[in-house]
Coordinates of C-alpha atoms and ligand atoms in Angstrom, one line a residue:
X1 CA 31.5 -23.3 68.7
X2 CA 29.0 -20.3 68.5
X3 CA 30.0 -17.3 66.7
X4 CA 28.6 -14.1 65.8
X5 CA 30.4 -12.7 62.8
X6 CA 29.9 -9.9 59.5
X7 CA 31.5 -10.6 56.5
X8 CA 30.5 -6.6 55.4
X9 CA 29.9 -3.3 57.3
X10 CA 26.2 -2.4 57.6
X11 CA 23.8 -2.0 60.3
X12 CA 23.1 -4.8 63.4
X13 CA 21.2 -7.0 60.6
X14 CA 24.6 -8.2 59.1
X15 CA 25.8 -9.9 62.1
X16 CA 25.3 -13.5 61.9
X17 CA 25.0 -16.8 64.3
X18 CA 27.6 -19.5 62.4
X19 CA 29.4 -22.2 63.6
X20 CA 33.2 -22.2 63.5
X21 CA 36.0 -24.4 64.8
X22 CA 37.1 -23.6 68.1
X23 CA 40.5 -22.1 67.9
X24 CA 44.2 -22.9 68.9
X25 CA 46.6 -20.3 70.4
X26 CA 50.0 -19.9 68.9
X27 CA 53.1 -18.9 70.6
X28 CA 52.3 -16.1 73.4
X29 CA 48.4 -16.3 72.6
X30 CA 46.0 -18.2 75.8
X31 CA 42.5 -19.1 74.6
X32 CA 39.6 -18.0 76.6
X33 CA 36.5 -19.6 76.9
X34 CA 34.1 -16.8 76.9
X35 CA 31.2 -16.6 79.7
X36 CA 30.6 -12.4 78.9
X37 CA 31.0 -10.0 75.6
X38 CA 30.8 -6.7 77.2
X39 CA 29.1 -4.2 74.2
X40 CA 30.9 -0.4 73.7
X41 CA 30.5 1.9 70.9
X42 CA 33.7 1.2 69.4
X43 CA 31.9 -2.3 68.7
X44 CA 28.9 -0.7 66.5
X45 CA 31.1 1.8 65.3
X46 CA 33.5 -0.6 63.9
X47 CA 30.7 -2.8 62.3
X48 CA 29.2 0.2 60.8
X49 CA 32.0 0.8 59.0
X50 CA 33.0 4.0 60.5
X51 CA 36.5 2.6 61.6
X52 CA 38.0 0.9 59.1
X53 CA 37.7 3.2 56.2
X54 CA 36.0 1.5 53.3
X55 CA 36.7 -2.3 53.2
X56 CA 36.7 -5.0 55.7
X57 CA 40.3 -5.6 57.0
X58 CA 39.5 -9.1 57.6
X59 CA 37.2 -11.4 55.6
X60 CA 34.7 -12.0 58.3
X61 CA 35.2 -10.5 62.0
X62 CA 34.0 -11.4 65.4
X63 CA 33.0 -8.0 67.5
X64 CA 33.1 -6.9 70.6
X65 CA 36.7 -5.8 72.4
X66 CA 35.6 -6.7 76.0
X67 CA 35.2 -9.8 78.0
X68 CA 35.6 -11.8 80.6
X69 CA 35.5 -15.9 81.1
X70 CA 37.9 -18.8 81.9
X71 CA 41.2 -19.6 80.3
X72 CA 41.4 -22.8 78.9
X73 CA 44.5 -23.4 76.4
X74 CA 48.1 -21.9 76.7
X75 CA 50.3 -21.0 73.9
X76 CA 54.2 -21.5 73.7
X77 CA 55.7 -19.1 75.6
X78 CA 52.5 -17.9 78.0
X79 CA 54.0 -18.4 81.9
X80 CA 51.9 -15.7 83.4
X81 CA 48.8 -17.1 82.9
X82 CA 47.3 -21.0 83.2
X83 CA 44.2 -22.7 82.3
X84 CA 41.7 -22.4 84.7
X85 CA 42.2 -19.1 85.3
X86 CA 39.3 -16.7 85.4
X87 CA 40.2 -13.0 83.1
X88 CA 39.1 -9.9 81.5
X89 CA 40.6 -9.7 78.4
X90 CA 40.8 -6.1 76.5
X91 CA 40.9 -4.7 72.7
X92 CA 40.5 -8.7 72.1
X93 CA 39.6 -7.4 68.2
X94 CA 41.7 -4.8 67.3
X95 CA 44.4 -5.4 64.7
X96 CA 42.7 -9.2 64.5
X97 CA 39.2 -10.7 63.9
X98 CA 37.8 -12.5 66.2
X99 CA 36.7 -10.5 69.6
X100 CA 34.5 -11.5 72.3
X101 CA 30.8 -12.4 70.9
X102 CA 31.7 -16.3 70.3
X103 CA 32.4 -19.0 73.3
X104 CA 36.0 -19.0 72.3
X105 CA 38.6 -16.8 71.4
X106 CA 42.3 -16.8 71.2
X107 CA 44.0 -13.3 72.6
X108 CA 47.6 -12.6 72.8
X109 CA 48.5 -13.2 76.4
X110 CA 49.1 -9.3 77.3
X111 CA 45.7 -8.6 76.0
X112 CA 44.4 -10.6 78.8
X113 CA 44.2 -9.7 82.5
X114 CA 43.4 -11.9 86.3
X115 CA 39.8 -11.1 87.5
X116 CA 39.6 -11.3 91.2
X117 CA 38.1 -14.2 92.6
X118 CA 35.2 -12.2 93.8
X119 CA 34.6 -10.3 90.8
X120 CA 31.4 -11.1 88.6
X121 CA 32.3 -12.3 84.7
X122 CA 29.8 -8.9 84.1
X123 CA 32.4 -6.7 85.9
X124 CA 34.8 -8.5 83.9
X125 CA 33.4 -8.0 81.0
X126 CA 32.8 -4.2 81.7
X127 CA 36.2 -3.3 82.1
X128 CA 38.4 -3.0 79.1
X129 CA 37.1 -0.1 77.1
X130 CA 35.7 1.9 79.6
X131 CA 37.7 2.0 82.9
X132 CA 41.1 1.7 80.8
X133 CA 40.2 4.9 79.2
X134 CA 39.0 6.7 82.3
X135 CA 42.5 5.3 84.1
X136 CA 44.2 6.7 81.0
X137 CA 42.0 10.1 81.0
X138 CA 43.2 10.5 85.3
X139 CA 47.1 9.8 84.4
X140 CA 47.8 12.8 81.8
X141 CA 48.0 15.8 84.0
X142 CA 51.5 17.6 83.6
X143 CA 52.2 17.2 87.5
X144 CA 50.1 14.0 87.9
X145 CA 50.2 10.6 88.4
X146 CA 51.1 8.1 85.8
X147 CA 49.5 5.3 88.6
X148 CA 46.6 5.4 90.5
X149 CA 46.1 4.1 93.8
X150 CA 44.5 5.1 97.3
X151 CA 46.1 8.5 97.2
X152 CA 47.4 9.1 94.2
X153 CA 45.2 11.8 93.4
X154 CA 44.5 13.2 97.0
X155 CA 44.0 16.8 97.1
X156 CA 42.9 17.0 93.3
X157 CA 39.5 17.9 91.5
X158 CA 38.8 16.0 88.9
X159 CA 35.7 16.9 86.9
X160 CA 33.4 13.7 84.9
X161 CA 31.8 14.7 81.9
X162 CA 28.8 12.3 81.6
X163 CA 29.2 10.9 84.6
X164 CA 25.8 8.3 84.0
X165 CA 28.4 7.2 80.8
X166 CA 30.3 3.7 80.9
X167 CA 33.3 5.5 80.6
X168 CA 32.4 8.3 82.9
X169 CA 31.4 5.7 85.3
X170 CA 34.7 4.2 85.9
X171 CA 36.1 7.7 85.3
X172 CA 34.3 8.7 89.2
X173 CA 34.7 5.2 90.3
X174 CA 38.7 5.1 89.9
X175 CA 39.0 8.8 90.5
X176 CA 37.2 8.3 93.8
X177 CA 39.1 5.1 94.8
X178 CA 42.5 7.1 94.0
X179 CA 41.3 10.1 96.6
X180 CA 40.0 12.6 94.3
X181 CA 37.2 14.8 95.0
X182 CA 35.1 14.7 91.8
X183 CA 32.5 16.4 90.4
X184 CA 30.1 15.4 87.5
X185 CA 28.1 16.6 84.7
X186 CA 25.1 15.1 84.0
X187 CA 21.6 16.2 81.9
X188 CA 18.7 14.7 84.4
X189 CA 18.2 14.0 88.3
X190 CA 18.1 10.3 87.2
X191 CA 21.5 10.5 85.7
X192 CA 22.2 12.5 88.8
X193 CA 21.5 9.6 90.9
X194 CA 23.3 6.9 88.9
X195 CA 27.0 9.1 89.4
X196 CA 26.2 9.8 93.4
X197 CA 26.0 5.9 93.5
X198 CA 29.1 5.7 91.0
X199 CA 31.0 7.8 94.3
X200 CA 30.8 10.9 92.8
X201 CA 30.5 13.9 95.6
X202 CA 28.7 16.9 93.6
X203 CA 26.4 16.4 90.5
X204 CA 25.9 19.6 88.2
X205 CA 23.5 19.7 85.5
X206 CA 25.4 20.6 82.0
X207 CA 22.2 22.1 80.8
X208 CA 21.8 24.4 83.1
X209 CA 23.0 28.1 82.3
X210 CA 25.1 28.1 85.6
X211 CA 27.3 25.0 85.2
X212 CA 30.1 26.9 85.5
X213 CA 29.2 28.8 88.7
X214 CA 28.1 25.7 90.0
X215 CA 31.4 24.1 89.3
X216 CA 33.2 27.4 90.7
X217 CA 31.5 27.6 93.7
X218 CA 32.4 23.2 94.7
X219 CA 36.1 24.2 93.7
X220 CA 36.6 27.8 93.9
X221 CA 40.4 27.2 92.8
X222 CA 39.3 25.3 90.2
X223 CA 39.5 21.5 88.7
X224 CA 42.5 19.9 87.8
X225 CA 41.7 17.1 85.3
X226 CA 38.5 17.2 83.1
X227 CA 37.7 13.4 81.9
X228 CA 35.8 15.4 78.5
X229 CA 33.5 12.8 76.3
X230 CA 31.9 16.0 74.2
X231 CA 34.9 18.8 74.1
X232 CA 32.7 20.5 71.0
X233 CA 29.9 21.4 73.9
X234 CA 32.1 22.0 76.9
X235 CA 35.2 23.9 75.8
X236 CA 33.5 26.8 77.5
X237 CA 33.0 25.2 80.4
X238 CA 36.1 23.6 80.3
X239 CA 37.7 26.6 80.2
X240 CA 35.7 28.7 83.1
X241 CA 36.0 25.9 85.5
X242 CA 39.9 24.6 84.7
X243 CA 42.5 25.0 87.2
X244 CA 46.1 26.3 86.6
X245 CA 47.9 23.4 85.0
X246 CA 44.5 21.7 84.6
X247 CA 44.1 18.9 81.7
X248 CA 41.3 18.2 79.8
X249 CA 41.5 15.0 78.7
X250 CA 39.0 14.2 75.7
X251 CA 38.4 11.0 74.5
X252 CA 35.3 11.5 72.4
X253 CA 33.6 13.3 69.9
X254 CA 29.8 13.1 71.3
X255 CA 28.4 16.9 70.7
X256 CA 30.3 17.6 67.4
X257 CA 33.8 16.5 65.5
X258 CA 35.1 20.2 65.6
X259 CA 35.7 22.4 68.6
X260 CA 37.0 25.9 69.1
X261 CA 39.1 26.7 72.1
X262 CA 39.4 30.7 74.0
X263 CA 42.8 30.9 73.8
X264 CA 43.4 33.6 76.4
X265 CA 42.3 32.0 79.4
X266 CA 43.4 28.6 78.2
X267 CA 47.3 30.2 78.0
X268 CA 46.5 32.2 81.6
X269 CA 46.2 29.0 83.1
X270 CA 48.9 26.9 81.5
X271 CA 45.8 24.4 80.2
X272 CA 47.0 21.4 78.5
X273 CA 44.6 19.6 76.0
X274 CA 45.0 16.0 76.1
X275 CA 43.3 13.5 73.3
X276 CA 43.5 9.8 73.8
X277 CA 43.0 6.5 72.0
X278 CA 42.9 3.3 73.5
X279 CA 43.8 1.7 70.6
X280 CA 47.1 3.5 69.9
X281 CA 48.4 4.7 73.7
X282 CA 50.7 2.4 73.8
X283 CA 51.9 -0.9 75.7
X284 CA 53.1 0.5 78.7
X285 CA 50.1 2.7 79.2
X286 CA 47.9 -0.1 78.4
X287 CA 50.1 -2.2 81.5
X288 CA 49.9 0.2 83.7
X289 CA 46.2 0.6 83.1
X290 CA 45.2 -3.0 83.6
X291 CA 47.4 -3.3 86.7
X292 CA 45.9 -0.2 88.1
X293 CA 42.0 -1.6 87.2
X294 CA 43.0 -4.6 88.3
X295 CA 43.9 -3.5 92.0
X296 CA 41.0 -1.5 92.4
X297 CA 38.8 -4.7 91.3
X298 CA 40.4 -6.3 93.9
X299 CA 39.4 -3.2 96.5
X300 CA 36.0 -3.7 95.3
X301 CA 36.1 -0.3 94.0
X302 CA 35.1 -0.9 90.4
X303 CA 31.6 -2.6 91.2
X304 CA 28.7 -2.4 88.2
X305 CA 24.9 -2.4 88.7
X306 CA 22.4 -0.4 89.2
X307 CA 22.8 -0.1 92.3
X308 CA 26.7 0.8 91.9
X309 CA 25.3 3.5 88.8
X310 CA 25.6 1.3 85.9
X311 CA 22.5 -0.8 85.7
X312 CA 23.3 -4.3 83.6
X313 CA 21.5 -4.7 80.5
X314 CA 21.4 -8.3 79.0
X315 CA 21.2 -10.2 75.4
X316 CA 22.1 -13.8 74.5
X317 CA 24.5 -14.4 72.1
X318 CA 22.2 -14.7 69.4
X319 CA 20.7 -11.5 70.5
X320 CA 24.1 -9.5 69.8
X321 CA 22.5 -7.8 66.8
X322 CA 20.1 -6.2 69.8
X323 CA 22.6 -5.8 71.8
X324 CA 25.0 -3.6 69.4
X325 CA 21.6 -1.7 68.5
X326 CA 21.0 -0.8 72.5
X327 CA 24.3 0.9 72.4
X328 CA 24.0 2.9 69.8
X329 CA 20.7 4.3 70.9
X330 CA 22.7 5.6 74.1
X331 CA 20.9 2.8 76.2
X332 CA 22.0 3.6 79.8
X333 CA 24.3 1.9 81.9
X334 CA 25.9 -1.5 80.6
X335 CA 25.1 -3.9 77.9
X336 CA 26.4 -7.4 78.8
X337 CA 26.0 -10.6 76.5
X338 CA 25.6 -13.7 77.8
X339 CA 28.1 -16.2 75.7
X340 CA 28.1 -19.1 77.8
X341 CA 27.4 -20.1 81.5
X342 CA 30.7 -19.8 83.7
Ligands
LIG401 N1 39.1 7.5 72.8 C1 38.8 6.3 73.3 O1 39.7 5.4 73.4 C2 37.4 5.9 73.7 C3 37.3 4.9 74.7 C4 36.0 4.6 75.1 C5 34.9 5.3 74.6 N2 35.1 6.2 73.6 C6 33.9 7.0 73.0 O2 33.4 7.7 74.1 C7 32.0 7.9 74.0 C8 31.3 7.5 75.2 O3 31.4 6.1 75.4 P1 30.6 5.4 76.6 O4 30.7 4.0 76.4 O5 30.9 6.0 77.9 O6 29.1 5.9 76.2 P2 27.8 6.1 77.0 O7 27.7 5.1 78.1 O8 26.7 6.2 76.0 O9 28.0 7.5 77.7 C9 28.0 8.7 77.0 C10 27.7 9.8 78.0 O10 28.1 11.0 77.5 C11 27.2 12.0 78.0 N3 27.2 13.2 77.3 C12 26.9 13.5 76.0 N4 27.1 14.8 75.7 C13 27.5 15.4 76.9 C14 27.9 16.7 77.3 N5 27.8 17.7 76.4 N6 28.3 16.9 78.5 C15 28.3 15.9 79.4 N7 28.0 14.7 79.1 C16 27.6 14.4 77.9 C17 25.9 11.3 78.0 O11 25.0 11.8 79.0 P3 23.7 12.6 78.5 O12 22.9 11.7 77.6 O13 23.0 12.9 79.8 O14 24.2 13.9 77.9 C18 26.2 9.9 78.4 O15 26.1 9.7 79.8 C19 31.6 7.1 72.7 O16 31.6 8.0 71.6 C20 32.8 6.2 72.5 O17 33.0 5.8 71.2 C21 36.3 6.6 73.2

């Protein structure tokens, strides 16, 4: 089969096209023939070298944690799922090498999740990363839902940092779909355009001195959950705009790796900061999260494109070395690779 692999961190030029058998799933692994690698920065960041510390964990590694395709072998032990069936599959490389940018991979079976009859491989494939963090981000308030559904967050303000973002995109989509009312930074009318079509209801530019007042005067009583990808710009804003109880919920360090928090009106309001890592939230949280995703792919409530706010941006496989590269230049919307037709 066709594989892109690195044997050594480095930039995009160390990712290769090899050939490799295709492999067998063990007991409670399903093999997925893969028909979309759906590109985050964890992926470049990882292959940079910036995750692992300073050697490879594995001898060579296959990127990419997202994708989507067609299951077509069953380990001992799998019962949930059967060949044939179409999936997104999420953090398919982390703790193991061999992710999404090759027409086969094997995945433990939990890692691997129904896509809707109706829903494209690239919705699929945009899935894991992104809108399993936002559903994380919208589950942490202190009186909150740990679920969302229609309702679940009816009644609440929930502010999107970056809402143009892959993650703030699902962020407003699932917020929206749950009944929240949300509001969303962005730093241009064009980015402004891309969240009202993700659902979002107010757009405020970040960049502008008034943010806050902005903010203010949309929810006078404040916002309840902040879904916060650069907490070393915002923590002001975070903090003028928060409601009592609020959460800020940061998942990023975009802006700067250090930031300072006012403590005063942070402790008036009872604030709660909130980090999160997909990689290490935990099983349950990671169930609930693709169950959650899941339903709202099934309510079409999770759609991708441009005209949806996240406009698709392909590579072939061979290309993945481009494709890594457009994500770390903050390309905007979402970078799909092409691994195989369906
Ligand atoms: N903790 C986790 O588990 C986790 C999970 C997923 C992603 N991440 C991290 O989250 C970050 C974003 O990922 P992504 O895939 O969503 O990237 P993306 O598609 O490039 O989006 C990043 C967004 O952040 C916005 N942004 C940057 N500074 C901002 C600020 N001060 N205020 C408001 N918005 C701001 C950008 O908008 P402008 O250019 O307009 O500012 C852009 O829309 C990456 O660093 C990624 O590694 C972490």
């Amino acid at each position: 089969m066709r594989s892109i692999v690195y044997t050594r961190f480095g930039d995009s030029s160390v990712l290769e096209l090899v050939d490799r058998p295709v492999p067998e799933p063990g007991p409670g692994e399903v093999r997925v023939r893969i028909v979309a690698s759906g590109v985050n920065p964890t992926d470049w960041k990882a292959r940079s070298g910036g995750t692992y510390g300073t050697s490879m964990p594995f001898p060579e590694i296959t990127p990419n944690q997202d994708g989507s395709g067609v299951i077509d072998a069953v380990g001992a032990g799998v019962d949930r799922l059967r060949v044939g069936d179409r999936v997104w599959t999420y953090m398919s490389a982390s703790g193991r090498p061999t992710g999404t940018a090759q027409e086969y991979t094997v995945l433990p079976a939990e890692r691997v999740v129904p896509l809707a009859a109706d829903a494209s491989f690239e919705l699929g494939a945009s899935l894991g990363v992104p809108a399993m963090t936002a559903h994380r981000a919208l589950t942490v308030h202190e009186f909150g839902p740990r679920r969302l559904a229609p309702g679940a967050l009816d009644g609440n303000t929930v502010l999107v940092a970056g809402g143009a973002g892959a993650v703030g995109h699902a962020a407003i989509q699932l917020a929206v779909w749950s009944g929240a009312t949300v509001i969303t930074t962005i730093s241009s009318d064009d980015k402004a355009a891309l969240a009202q079509r993700a659902g979002a209801q107010h757009t405020v530019n970040y960049r502008q001195d008034d943010a806050a007042k902005q903010i203010r005067a949309i929810a006078p009583n404040g916002v309840d959950i902040v879904v916060e990808v650069a907490i070393a710009q915002n923590s002001a804003l975070n903090s003028a705009v928060l409601a009592n109880h609020g959460v800020v919920a940061m998942y990023a360090n975009n802006g700067g790796d250090q930031a300072s928090i006012d403590i005063r009106p942070n402790m008036s309001i009872n604030a709660r900061y909130q980090f999160l890592l997909l990689y290490t939230i935990g099983q349950a949280a990671l169930d609930a999260a693709a169950a959650d995703v899941s339903a709202a792919v099934r309510d079409g409530a999770l759609p991708v494109g441009a005209e949806h706010g996240l406009p698709i941006v392909r590579f072939p496989l061979e290309e993945t070395n481009r494709a890594h590269d457009a994500v770390a230049s903050d390309t905007v919307g979402k970078v799909i690779i092409d691994v195989q037709s369906a």
